Short mmCIF file of C-alpha atoms in Angstrom, two decimals:
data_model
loop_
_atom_site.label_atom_id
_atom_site.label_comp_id
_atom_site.label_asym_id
_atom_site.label_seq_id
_atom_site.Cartn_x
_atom_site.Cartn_y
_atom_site.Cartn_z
CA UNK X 1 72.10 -20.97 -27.49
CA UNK X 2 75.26 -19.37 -26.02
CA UNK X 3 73.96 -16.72 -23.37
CA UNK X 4 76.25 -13.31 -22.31
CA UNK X 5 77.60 -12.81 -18.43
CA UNK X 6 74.76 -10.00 -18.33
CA UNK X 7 71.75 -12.37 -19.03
CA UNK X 8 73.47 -15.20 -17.21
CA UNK X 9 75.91 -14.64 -14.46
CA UNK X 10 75.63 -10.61 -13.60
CA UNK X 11 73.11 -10.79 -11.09
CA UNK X 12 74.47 -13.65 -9.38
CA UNK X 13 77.35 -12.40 -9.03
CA UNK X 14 76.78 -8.52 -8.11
CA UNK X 15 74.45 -10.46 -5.48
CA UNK X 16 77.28 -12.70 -3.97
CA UNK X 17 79.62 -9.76 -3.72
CA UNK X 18 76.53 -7.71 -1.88
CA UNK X 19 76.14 -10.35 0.11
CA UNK X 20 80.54 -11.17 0.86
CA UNK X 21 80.79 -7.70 1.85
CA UNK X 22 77.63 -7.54 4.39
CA UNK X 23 78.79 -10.83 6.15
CA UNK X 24 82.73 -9.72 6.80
CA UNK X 25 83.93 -10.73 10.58
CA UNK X 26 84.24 -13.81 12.32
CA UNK X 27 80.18 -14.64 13.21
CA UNK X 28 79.31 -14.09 9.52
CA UNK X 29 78.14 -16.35 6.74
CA UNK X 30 80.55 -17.75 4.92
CA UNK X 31 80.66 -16.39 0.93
CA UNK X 32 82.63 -17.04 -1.68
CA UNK X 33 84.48 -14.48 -3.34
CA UNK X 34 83.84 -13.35 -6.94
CA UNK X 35 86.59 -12.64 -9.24
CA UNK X 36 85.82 -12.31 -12.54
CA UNK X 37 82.25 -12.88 -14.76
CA UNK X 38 82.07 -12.16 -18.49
CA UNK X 39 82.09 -13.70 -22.11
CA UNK X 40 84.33 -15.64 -24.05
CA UNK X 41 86.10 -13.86 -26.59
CA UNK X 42 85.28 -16.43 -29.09
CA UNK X 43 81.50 -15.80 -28.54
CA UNK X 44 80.76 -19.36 -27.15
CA UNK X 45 79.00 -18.13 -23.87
CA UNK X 46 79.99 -16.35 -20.51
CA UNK X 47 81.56 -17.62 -17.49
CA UNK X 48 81.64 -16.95 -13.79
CA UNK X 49 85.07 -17.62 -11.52
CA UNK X 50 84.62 -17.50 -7.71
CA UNK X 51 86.51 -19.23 -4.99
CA UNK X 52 86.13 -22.26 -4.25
CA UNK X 53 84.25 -23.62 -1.21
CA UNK X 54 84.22 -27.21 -0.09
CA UNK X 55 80.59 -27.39 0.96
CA UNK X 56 79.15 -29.78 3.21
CA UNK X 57 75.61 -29.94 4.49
CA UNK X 58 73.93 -27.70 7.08
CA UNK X 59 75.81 -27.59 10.44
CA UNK X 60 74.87 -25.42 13.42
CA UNK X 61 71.71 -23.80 12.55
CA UNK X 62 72.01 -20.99 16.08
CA UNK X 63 74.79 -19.95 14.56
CA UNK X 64 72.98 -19.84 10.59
CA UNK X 65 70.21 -17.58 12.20
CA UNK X 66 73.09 -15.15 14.03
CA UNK X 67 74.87 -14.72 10.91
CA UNK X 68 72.06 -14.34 8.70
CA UNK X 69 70.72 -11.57 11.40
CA UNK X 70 74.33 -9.92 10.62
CA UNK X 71 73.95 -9.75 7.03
CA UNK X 72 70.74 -7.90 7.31
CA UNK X 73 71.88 -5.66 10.14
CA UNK X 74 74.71 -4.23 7.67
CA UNK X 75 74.55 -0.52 6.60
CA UNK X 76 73.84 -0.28 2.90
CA UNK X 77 77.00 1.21 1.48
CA UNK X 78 78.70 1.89 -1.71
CA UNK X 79 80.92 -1.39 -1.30
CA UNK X 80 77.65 -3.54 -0.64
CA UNK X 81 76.37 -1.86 -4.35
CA UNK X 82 73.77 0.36 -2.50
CA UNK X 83 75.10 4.32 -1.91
CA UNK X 84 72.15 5.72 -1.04
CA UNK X 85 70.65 3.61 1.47
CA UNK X 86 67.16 2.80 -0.76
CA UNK X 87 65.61 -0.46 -1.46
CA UNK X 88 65.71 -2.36 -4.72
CA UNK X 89 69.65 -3.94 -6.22
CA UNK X 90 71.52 -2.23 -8.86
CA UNK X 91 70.28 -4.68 -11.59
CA UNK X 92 67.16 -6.79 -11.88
CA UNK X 93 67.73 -10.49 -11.59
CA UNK X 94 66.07 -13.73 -11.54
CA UNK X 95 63.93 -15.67 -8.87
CA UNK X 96 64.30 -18.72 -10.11
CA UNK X 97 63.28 -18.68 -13.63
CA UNK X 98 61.24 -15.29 -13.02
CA UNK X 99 62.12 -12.02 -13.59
CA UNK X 100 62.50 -9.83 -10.52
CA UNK X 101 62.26 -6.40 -11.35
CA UNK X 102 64.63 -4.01 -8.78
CA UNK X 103 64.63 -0.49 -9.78
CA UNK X 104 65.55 1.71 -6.87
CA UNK X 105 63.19 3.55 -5.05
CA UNK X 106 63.65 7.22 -4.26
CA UNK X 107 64.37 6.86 -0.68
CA UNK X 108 64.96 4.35 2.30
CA UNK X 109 61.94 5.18 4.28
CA UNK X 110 59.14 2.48 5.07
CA UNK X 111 56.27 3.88 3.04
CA UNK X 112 59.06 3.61 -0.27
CA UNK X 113 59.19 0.13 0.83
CA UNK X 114 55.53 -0.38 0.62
CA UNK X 115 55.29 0.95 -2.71
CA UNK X 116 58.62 -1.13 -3.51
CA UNK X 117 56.74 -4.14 -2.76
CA UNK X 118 53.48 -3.43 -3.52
CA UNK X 119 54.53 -2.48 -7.23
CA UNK X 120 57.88 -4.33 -7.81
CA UNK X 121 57.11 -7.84 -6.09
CA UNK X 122 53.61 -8.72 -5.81
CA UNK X 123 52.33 -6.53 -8.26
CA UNK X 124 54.50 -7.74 -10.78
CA UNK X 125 53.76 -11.49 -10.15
CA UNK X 126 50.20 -10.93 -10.00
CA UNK X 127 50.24 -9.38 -13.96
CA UNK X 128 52.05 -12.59 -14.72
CA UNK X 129 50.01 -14.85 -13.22
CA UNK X 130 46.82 -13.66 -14.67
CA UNK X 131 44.44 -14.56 -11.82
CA UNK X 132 41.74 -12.29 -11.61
CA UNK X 133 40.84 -13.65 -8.43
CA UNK X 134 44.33 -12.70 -6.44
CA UNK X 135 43.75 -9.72 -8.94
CA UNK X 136 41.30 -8.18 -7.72
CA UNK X 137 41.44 -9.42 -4.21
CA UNK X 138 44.94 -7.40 -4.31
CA UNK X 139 44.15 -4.35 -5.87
CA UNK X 140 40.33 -3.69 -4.15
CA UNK X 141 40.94 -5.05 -0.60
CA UNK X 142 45.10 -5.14 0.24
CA UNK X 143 47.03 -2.66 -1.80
CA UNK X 144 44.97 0.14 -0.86
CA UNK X 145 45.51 -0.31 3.07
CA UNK X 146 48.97 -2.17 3.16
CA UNK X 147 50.09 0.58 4.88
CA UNK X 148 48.19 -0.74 7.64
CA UNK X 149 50.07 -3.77 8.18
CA UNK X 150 53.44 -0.96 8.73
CA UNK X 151 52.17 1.08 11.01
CA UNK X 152 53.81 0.07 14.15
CA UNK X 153 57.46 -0.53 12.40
CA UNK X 154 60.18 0.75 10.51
CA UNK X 155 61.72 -1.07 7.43
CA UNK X 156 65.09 -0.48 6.54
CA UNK X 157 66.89 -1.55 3.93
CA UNK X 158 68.56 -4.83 4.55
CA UNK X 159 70.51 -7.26 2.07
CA UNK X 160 68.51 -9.81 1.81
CA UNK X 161 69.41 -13.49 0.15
CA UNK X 162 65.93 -13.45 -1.55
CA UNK X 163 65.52 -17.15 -1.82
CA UNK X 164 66.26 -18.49 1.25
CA UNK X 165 65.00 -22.14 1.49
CA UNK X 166 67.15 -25.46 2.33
CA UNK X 167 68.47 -26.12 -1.12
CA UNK X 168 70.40 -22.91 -0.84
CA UNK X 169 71.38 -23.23 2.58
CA UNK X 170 74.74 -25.38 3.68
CA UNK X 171 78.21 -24.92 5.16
CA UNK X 172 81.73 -24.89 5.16
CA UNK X 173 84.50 -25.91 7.40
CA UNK X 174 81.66 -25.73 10.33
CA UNK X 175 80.56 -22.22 9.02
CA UNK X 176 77.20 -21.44 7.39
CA UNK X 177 76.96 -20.41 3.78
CA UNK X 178 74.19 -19.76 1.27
CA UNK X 179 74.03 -19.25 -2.04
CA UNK X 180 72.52 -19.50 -5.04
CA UNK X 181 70.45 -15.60 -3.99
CA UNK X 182 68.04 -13.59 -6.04
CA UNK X 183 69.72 -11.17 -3.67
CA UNK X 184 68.15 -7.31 -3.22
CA UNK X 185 67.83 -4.50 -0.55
CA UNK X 186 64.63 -4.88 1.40
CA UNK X 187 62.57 -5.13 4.67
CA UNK X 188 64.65 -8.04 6.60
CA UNK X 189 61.07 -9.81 7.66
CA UNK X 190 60.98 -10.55 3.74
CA UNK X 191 63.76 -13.09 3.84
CA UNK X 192 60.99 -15.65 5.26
CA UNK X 193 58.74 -16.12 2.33
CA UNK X 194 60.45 -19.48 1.73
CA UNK X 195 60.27 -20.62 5.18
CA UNK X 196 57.80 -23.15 4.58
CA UNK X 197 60.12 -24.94 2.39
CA UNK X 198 63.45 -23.80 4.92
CA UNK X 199 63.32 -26.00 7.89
CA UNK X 200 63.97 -23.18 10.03
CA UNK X 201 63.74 -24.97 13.83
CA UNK X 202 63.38 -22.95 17.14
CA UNK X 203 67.38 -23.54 17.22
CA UNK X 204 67.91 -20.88 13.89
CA UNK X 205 65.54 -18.84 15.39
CA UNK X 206 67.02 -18.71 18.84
CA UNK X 207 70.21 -17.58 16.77
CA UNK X 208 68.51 -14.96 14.75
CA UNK X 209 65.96 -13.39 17.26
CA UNK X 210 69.25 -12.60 19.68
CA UNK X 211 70.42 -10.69 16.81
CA UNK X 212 67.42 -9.11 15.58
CA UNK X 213 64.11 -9.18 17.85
CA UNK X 214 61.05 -10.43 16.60
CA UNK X 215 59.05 -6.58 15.53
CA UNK X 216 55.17 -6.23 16.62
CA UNK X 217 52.79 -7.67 13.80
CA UNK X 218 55.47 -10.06 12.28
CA UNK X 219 52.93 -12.09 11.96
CA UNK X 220 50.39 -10.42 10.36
CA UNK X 221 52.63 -9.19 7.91
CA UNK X 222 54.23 -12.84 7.51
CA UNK X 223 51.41 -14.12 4.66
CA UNK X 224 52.46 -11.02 2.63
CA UNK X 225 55.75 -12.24 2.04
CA UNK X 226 54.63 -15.52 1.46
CA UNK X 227 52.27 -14.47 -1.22
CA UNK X 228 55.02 -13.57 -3.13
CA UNK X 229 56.89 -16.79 -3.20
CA UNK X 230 53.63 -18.48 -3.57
CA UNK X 231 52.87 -16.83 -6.52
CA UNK X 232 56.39 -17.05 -8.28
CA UNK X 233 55.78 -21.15 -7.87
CA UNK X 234 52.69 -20.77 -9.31
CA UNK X 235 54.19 -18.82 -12.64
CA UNK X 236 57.64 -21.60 -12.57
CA UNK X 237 55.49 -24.84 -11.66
CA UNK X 238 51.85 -24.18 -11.91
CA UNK X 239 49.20 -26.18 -9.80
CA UNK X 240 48.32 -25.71 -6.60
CA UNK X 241 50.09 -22.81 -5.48
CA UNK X 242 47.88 -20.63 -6.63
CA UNK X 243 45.55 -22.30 -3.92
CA UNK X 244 48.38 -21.29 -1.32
CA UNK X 245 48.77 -18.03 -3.08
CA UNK X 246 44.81 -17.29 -2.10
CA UNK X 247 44.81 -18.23 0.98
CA UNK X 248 47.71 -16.34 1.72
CA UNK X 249 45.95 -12.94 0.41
CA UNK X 250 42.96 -14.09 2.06
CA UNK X 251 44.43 -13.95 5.34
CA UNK X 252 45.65 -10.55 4.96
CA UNK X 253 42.01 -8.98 3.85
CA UNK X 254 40.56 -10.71 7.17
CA UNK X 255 43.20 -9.26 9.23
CA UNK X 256 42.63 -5.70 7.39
CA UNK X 257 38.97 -5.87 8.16
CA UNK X 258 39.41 -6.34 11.52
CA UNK X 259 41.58 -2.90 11.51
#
């Protein structure tokens, strides 16, 4: 069945140009430029036209992390489809296959983030999932003190990719790209969730931390980010990652109970 731009190309491409605009000047990731999404007039599906990149594998990964650090350094703007500085995108799009809800919050401030999160990301794949385990592990033992894990930063809203792992990652002419995002406003430190399936070396890092410093409990906080990712393979692919998905919220309770 023939699908519209809306359902099929909307999101990717209101991400890309979030993501062109954030990453404009010479040290910044490499984009391509939408020009036109929509549907055929004849009703026989949707396209998407962009320019063309010759893409080539991943290159210099210092200069990867420094560029990705740009893109989440950028102020939100009305250009870069955010106005009013909050998290969330200005549609809800896919991660993978999933749904990823992205209403905006109210405000830009860190505890609107934790609710964000809380509510919109691993809320949401945890009443898809249907574990009652993660379930009630979430809602009786995390959610109530996640503010916890915040207490000692503050989140801003950064553009973030969203699904930042090495199929997505490449370049172009020597310049890093990625694509491919399930691209919204959020705490930067959520960009890693994939980074067990990114290859990220101590060279990206090097790149990114020169940019961006690494912020107190990184960490601790790092397992909540993966829980999300963890649990949106689960609800695409099944099997074990629930297993990983656990673990990942068990680790968090421990550290809470140590608070």
């Amino acid at each position: 069945r023939s699908r519209s731009a809306k359902d099929m190309f909307e999101g990717e491409a209101l991400g890309l140009k979030a993501m062109y605009e954030c990453s404009q000047g010479e040290d910044g990731l490499r984009i391509p430029k939408v020009y036109h999404y929509g549907d055929y007039t004849n009703g026989g599906g949707s396209l998407l036209i962009m320019e063309y990149l010759q893409l080539a594998g991943r290159s210099d990964d210092r200069a990867l992390g420094r560029a990705v650090a740009k893109m989440h350094l950028a102020e939100p703007t009305a250009e870069a489809g955010n106005p009013n500085g909050c998290f969330g995108f200005n549609m809800d799009n896919t991660i993978g296959g999933t749904p990823q809800p992205n209403g905006w919050t109210k405000g830009g401030s860190t505890q609107d983030w934790i609710e964000f999160f809380r509510d919109e990301r691993i809320g949401h794949q945890l009443n898809l999932a249907g574990d009652s385990y993660c379930s009630k592990l979430w809602q009786n033992d995390i959610a109530p003190r996640l503010h916890t894990l915040f207490e000692n930063v503050e989140v801003k809203p950064s553009l973030l990719h969203g699904d930042l792992w090495s199929g997505n990652i490449g370049s172009v002419e020597g310049k890093p790209t990625i694509y491919d995002p399930a691209t919204y406003w959020g705490h930067h430190e959520a960009e890693w969730g994939m980074s067990w399936c990114a290859g990220f070396g101590k060279s990206f890092w090097d790149g990114y931390r020169e940019v961006i410093p690494e912020d107190e409990g990184f960490l601790d906080r790092k397992p909540l980010y993966d829980a999300y990712h963890q649990l949106n393979h689960y609800n695409l692919f099944g099997g074990g990652y629930i297993s990983s998905a656990r673990g990942d919220l068990e680790t968090l309770k421990r550290y809470l109970d140590k608070m």
